[in-house]
Short mmCIF file of C-alpha atoms in Angstrom, two decimals:
data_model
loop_
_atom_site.label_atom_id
_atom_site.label_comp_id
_atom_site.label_asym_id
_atom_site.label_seq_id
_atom_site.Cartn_x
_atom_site.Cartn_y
_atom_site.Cartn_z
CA UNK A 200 16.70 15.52 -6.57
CA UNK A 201 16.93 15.30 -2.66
CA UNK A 202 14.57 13.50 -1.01
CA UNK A 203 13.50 14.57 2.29
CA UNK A 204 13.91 11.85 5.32
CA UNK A 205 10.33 9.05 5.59
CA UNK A 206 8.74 9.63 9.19
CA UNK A 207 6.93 6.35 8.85
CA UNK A 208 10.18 4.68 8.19
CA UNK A 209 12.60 6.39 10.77
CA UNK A 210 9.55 5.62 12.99
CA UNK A 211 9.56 1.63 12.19
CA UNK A 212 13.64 1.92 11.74
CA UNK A 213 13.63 2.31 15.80
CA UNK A 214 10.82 0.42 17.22
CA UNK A 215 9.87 -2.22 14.51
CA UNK A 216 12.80 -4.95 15.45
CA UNK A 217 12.34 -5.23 19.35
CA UNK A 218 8.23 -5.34 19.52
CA UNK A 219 6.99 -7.63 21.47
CA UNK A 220 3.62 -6.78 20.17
CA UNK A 221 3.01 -5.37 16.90
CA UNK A 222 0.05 -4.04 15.99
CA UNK A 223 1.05 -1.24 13.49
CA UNK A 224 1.61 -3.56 10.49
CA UNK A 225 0.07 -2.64 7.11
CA UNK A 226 0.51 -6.48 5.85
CA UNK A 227 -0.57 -9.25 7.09
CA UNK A 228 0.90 -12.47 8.89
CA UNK A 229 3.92 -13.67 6.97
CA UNK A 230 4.38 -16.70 4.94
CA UNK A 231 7.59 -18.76 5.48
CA UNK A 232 9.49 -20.45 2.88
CA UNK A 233 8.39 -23.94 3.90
CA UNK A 234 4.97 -22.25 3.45
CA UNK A 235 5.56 -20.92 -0.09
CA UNK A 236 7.04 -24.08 -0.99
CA UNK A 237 4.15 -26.36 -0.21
CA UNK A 238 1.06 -23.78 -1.66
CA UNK A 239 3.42 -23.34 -4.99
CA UNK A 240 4.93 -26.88 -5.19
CA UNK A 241 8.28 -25.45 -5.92
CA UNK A 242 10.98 -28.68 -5.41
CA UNK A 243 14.94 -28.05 -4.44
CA UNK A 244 15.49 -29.45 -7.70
CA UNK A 245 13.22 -26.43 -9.46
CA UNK A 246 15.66 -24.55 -7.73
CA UNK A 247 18.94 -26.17 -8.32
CA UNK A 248 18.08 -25.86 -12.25
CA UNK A 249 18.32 -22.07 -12.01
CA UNK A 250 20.81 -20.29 -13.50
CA UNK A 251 21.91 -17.01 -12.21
CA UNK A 252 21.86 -15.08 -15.36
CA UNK A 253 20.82 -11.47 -15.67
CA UNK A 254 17.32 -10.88 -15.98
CA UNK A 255 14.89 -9.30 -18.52
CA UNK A 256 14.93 -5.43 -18.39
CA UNK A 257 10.95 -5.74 -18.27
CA UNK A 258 10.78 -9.22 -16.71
CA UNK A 259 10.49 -13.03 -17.57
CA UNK A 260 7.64 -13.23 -20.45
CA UNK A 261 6.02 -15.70 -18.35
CA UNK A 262 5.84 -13.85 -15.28
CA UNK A 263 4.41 -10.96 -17.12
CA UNK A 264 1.70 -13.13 -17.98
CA UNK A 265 0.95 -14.35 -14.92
CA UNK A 266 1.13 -10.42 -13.54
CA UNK A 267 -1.33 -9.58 -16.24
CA UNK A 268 -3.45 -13.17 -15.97
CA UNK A 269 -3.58 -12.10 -11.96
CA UNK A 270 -4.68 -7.96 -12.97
CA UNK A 271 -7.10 -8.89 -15.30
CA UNK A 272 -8.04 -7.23 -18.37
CA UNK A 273 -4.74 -5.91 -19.26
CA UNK A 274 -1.72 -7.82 -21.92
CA UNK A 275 1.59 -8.93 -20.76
CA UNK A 276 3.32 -6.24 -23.06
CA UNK A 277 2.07 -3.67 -20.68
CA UNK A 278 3.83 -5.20 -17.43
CA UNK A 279 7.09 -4.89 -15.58
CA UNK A 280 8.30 -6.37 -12.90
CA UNK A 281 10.32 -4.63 -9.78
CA UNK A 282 11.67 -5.19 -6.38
CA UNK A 283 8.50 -4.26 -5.13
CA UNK A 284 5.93 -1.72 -5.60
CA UNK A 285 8.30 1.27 -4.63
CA UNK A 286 10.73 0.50 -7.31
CA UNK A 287 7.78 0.62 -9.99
CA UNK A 288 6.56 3.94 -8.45
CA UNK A 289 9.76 5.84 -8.46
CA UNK A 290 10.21 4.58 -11.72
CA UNK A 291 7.06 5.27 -13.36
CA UNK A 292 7.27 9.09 -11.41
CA UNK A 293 11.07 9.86 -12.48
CA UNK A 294 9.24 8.55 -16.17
CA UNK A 295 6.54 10.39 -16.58
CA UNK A 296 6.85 13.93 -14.05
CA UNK A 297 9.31 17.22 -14.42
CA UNK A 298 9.32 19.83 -12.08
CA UNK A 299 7.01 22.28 -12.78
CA UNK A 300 4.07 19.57 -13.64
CA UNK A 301 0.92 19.65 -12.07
CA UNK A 302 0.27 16.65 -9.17
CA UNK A 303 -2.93 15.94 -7.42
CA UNK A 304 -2.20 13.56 -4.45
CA UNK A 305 -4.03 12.14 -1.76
CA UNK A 306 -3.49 12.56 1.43
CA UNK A 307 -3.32 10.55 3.98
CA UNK A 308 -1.51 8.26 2.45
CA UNK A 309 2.04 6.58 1.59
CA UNK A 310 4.95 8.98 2.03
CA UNK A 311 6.71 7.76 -1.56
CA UNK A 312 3.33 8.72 -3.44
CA UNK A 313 3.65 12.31 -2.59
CA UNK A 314 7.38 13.11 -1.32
CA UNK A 315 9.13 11.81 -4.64
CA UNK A 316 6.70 13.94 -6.66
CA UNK A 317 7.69 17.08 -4.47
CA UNK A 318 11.57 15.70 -4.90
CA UNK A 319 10.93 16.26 -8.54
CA UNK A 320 9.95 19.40 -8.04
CA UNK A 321 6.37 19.00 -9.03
CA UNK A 322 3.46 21.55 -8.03
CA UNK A 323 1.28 19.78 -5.52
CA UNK A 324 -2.23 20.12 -4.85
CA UNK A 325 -3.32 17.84 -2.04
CA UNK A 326 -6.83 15.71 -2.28
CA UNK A 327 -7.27 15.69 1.62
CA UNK A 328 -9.36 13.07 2.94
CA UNK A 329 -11.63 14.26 5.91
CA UNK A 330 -11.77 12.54 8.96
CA UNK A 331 -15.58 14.12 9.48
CA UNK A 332 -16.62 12.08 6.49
CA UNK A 333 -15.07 9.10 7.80
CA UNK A 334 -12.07 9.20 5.11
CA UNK A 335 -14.96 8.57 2.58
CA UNK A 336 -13.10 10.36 -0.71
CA UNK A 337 -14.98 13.35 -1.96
CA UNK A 338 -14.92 13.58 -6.03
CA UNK A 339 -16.54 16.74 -6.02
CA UNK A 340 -13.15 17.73 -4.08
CA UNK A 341 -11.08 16.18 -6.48
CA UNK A 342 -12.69 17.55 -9.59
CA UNK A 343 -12.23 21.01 -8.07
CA UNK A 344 -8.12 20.07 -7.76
CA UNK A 345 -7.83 19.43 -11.05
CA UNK A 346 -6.71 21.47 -13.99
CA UNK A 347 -5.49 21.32 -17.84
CA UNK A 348 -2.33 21.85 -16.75
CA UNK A 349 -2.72 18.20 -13.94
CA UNK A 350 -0.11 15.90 -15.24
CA UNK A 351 -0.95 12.92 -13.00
CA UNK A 352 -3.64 12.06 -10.20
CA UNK A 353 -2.09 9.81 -7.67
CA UNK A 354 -3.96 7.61 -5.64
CA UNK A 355 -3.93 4.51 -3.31
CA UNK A 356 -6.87 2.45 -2.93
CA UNK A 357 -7.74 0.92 -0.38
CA UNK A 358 -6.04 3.19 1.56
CA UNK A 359 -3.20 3.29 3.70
CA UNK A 360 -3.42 4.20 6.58
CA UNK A 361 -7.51 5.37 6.75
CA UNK A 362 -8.80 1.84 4.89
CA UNK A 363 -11.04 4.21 3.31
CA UNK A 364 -11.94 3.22 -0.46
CA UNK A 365 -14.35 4.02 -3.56
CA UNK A 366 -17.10 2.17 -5.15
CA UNK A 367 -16.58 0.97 -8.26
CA UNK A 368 -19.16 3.97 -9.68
CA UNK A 369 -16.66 6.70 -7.76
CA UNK A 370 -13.81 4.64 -9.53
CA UNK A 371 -15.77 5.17 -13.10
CA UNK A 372 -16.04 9.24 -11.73
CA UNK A 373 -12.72 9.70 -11.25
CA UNK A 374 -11.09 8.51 -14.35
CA UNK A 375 -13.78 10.39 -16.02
CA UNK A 376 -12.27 13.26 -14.38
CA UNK A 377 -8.63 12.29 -14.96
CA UNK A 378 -9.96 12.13 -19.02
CA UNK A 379 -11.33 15.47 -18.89
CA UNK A 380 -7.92 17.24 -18.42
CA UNK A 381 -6.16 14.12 -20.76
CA UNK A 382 -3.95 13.63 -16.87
CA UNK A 383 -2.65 10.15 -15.82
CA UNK A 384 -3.97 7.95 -12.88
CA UNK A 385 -1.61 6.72 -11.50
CA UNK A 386 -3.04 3.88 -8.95
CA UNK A 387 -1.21 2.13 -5.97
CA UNK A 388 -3.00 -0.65 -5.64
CA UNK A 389 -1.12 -2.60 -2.83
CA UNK A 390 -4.93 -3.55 -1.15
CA UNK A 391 -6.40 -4.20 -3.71
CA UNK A 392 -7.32 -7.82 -3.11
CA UNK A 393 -8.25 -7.06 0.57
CA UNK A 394 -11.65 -5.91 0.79
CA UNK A 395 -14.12 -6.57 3.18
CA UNK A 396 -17.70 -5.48 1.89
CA UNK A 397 -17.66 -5.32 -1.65
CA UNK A 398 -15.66 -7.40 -4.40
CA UNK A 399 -12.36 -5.47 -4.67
CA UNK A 400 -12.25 -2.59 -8.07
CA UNK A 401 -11.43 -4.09 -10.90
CA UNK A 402 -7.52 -2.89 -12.73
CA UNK A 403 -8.08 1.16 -13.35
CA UNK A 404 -5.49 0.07 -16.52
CA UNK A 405 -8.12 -2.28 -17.95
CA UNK A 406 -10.51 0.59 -18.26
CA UNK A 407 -8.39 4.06 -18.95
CA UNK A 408 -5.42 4.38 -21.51
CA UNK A 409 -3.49 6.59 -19.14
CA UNK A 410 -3.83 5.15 -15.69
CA UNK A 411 -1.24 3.50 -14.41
CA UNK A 412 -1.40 0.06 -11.98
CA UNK A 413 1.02 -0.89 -9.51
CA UNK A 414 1.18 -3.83 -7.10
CA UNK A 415 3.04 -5.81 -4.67
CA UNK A 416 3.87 -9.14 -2.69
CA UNK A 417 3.79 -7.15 0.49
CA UNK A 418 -0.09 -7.04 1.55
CA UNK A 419 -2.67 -9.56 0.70
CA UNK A 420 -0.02 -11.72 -0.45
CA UNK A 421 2.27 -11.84 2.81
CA UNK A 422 5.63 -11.94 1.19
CA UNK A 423 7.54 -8.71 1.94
CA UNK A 424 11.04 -10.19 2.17
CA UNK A 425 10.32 -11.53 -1.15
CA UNK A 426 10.55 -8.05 -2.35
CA UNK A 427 8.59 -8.50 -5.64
CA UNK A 428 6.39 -6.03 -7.41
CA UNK A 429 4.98 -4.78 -10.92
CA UNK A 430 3.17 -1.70 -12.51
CA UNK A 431 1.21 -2.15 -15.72
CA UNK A 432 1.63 0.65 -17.58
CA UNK A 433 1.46 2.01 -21.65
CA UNK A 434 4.22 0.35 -23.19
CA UNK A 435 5.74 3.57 -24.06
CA UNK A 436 5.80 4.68 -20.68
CA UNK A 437 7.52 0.72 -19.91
CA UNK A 438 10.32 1.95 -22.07
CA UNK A 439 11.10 4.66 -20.62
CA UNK A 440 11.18 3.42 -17.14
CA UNK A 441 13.73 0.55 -18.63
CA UNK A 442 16.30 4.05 -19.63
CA UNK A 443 16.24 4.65 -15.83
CA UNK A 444 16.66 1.42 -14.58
CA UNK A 445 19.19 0.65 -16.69
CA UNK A 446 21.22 3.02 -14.10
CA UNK A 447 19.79 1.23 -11.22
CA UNK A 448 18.67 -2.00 -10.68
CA UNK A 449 18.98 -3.33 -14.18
CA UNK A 450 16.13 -6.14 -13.70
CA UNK A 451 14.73 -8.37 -10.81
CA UNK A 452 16.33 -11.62 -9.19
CA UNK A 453 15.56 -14.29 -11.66
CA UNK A 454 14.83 -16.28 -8.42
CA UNK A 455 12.36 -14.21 -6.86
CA UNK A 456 10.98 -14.20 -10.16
CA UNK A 457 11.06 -17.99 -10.37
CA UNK A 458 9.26 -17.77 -6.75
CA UNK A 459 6.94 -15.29 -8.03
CA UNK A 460 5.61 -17.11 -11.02
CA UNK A 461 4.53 -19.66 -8.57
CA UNK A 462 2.94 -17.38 -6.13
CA UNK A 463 0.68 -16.06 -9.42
CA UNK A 464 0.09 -19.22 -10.27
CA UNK A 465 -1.43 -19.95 -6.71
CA UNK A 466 -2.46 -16.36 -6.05
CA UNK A 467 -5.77 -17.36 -3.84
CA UNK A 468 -3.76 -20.21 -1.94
CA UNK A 469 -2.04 -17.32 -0.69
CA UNK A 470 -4.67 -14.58 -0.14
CA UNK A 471 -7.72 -16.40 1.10
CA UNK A 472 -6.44 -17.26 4.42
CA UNK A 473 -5.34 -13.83 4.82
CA UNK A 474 -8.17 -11.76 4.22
CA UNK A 475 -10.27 -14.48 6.37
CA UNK A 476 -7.77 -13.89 8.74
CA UNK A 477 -7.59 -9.79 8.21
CA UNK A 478 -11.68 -9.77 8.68
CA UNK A 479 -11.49 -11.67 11.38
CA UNK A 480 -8.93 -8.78 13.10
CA UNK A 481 -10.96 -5.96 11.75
CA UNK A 482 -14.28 -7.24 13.51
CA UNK A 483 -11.56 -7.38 16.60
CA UNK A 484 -10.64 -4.17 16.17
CA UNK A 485 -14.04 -2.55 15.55
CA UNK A 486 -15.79 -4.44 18.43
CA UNK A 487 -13.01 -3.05 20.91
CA UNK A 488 -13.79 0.62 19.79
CA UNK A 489 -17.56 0.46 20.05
CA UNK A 490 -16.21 -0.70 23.81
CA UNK A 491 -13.93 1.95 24.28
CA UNK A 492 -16.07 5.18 22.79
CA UNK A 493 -14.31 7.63 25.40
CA UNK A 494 -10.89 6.27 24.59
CA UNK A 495 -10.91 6.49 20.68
CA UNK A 496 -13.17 7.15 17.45
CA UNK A 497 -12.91 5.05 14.59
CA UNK A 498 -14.13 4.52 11.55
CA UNK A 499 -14.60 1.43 9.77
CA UNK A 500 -11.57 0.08 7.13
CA UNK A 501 -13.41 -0.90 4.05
CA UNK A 502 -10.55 -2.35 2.61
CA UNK A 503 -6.29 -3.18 3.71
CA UNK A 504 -5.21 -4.07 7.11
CA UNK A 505 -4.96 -0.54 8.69
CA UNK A 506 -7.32 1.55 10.35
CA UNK A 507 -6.51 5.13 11.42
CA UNK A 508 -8.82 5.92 14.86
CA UNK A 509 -8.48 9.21 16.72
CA UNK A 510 -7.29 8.95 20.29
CA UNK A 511 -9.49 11.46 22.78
CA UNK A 512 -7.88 13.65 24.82
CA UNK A 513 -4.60 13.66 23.40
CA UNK A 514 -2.87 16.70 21.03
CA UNK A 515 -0.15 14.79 19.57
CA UNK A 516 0.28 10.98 20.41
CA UNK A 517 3.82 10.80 19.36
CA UNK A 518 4.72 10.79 23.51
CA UNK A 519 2.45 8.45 23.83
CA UNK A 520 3.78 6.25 21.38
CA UNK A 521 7.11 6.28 22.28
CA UNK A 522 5.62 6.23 26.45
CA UNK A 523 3.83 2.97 24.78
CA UNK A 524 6.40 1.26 23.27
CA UNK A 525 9.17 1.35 26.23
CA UNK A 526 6.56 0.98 29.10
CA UNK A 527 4.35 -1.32 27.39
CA UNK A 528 5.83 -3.30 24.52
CA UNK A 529 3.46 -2.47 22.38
CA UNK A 530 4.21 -0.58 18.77
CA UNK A 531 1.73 1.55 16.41
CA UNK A 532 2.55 4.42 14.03
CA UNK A 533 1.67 7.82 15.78
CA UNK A 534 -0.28 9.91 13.36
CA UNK A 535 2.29 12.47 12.82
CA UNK A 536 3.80 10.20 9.80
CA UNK A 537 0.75 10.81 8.17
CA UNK A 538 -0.09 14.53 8.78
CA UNK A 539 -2.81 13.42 11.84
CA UNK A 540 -0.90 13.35 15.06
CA UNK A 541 -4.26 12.96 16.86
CA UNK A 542 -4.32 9.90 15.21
CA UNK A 543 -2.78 6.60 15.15
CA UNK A 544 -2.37 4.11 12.72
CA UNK A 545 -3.23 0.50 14.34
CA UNK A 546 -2.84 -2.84 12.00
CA UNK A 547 -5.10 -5.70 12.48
CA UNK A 548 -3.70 -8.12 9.69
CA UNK A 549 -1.35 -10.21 11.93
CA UNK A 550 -1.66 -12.77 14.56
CA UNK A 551 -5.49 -12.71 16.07
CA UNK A 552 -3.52 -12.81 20.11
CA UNK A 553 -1.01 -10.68 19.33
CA UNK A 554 -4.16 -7.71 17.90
CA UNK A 555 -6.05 -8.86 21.07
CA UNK A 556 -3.38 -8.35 23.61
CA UNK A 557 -2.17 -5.08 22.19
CA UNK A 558 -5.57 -3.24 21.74
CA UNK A 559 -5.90 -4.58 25.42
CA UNK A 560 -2.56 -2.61 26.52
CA UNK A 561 -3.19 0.47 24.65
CA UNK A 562 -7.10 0.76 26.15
CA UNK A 563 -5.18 0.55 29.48
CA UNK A 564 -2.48 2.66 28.11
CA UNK A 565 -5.01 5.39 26.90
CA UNK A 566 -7.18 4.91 30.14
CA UNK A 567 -4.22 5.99 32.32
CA UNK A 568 -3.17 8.85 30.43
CA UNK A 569 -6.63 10.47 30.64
CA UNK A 570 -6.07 10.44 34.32
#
């Protein structure tokens, strides 16, 4: 399997480290260890206890009941635990796909969803979202896509980087459609808790025997460098992403997992004050495009911290990315990573001055290369 290079990462790999405005985040403002401390209550001493012993293959039985307390409607025996979401999706994928399968995906989205499928040589049919329906996901689309032969639907909800997401009758629709050719749904559900004008869907694994649930620390929870993650899965499926593993990672950190227990345990300590903080951006965000209709069109995030607006006048904004980043300071994803490059991808989870300041530049930015 080769794996072909990540345009959103090369992208971030050069510019990320040296912003002095960031505004192309898809989490939100991060918590500090002095932070996590005092929301969990962990001591030094909880700490100093630890011993560094290898881990559970699956993870610690109690933090796979906290993963599954914090899903909802699903039992610890169907959880593992990873470094993160991308561990549990390349696991569960290696697990479950062959080359020669069948693969809906949906597109735009997160490079891993779609590239490692194609790595494994799977047949790919891609669920485009439409930027003329304002990203809104067409199931009539997706029920055209599918086949006897689809192995796996694979989706991410709210989406990166449109913010687009279903109701929770289009969730119903499309595992009914997923049933109707007996395929998996597989579900990256890194937003999931970051929703802005409904409640957010409730676990796809709590209401279809093949769909498949992964999550992360790295959103709604603002922990990234924690590097912690789960999928809840059959248990059959489980044990067959332990044979890979066992060539790879082996199990997580038994201290992040300490860590993460406590983060489960405090799970809206953590959120709350970043999706107040998120919807407070996105209003930002919207009320400078309804200012700026010439400049950009937008539309509305129902859910994450991204939005994906299309900047007038310009072909390909990857120049003007780069032109905005060295003469301005000011860093967002050009929508070339994504299969747009009209677009843009623009993150309004982080610090309220820092999205004000850099919507400001790139206006003036935009403004000047109309000229």
């Amino acid at each position: 399997m080769r794996l072909r290079s990540a345009p959103l990462e090369d992208w971030l790999r050069d510019y990320y480290f040296t912003a002095e405005i960031d505004i192309s985040s898809s989490g939100v403002h991060s918590y500090s260890m002095a932070e996590l401390r005092a929301l969990t209550g962990l001591r030094h001493a909880d700490v100093d206890r630890l011993v560094f012993d290898d881990g559970y293959s699956l993870g610690a039985p109690e933090v796979r009941a906290a993963v599954a307390r914090h899903v909802g409607g699903v039992e610890p025996d169907h959880v593992m635990t990873t470094s993160g979401s991308g561990e549990a999706i390349s696991l569960v994928l290696s697990a479950l796909l062959q080359a020669g399968d069948e693969v809906v995906v949906v597109e735009p989205g997160y490079h891993l969803l779609s590239e490692y499928a194609t790595a494994l040589g799977c047949r790919i049919s891609t669920w485009w979202l439409d930027p003329e329906r304002d990203w809104r996901p067409d199931l009539d689309e997706l029920a055209s896509l599918v086949t006897p032969r689809t192995r796996a639907i694979i989706v991410n909800f709210p989406q990166n980087p449109t913010g687009a997401t279903l109701t929770e009758t289009e969730l119903h629709r499309l595992l009914a459609i997923a049933d109707g050719v007996g395929a998996y749904v597989l579900w990256d559900g890194a937003f999931t808790d970051l929703t802005y004008d409904a409640p957010p869907l409730p676990s796809a694994p709590a209401l279809y025997d093949r769909a498949v649930g992964f999550g992360t620390f790295s959103k709604a929870f603002g922990l990234p460098g924690l590097r912690f993650g789960w999928c809840v899965a059959p248990p059959a499926l489980l044990t067959e992403c332990v044979r890979i593993r066992d060539y790879t990672t082996l199990h997580v950190s038994p201290l992040v997992e300490l860590m993460a227990l406590g983060v489960l345990d405090n799970a809206q300590a953590f959120i709350r004050p970043r999706l107040e903080q998120a919807a407070a951006g996105r209003a930002t965000l919207l009320e400078w495009a309804a200012a700026h209709p010439d400049l950009v069109s937008l539309a509305a995030p129902a859910g994450g911290v991204t939005a994906f607006p299309r900047l007038k006048g310009l072909g390909d904004t990857d120049e003007f990315c780069d032109e905005l980043f060295q003469k301005r300071g000011v860093l967002v994803i050009p929508g070339s990573c994504f299969g747009h490059p009209q677009h843009v991808r623009v993150g309004f989870g982080g610090r309220a001055e820092q999205l004000t300041e850099g919507l400001d530049r790139l206006a003036d930015a935009l403004t000047q290369a109309r000229r």
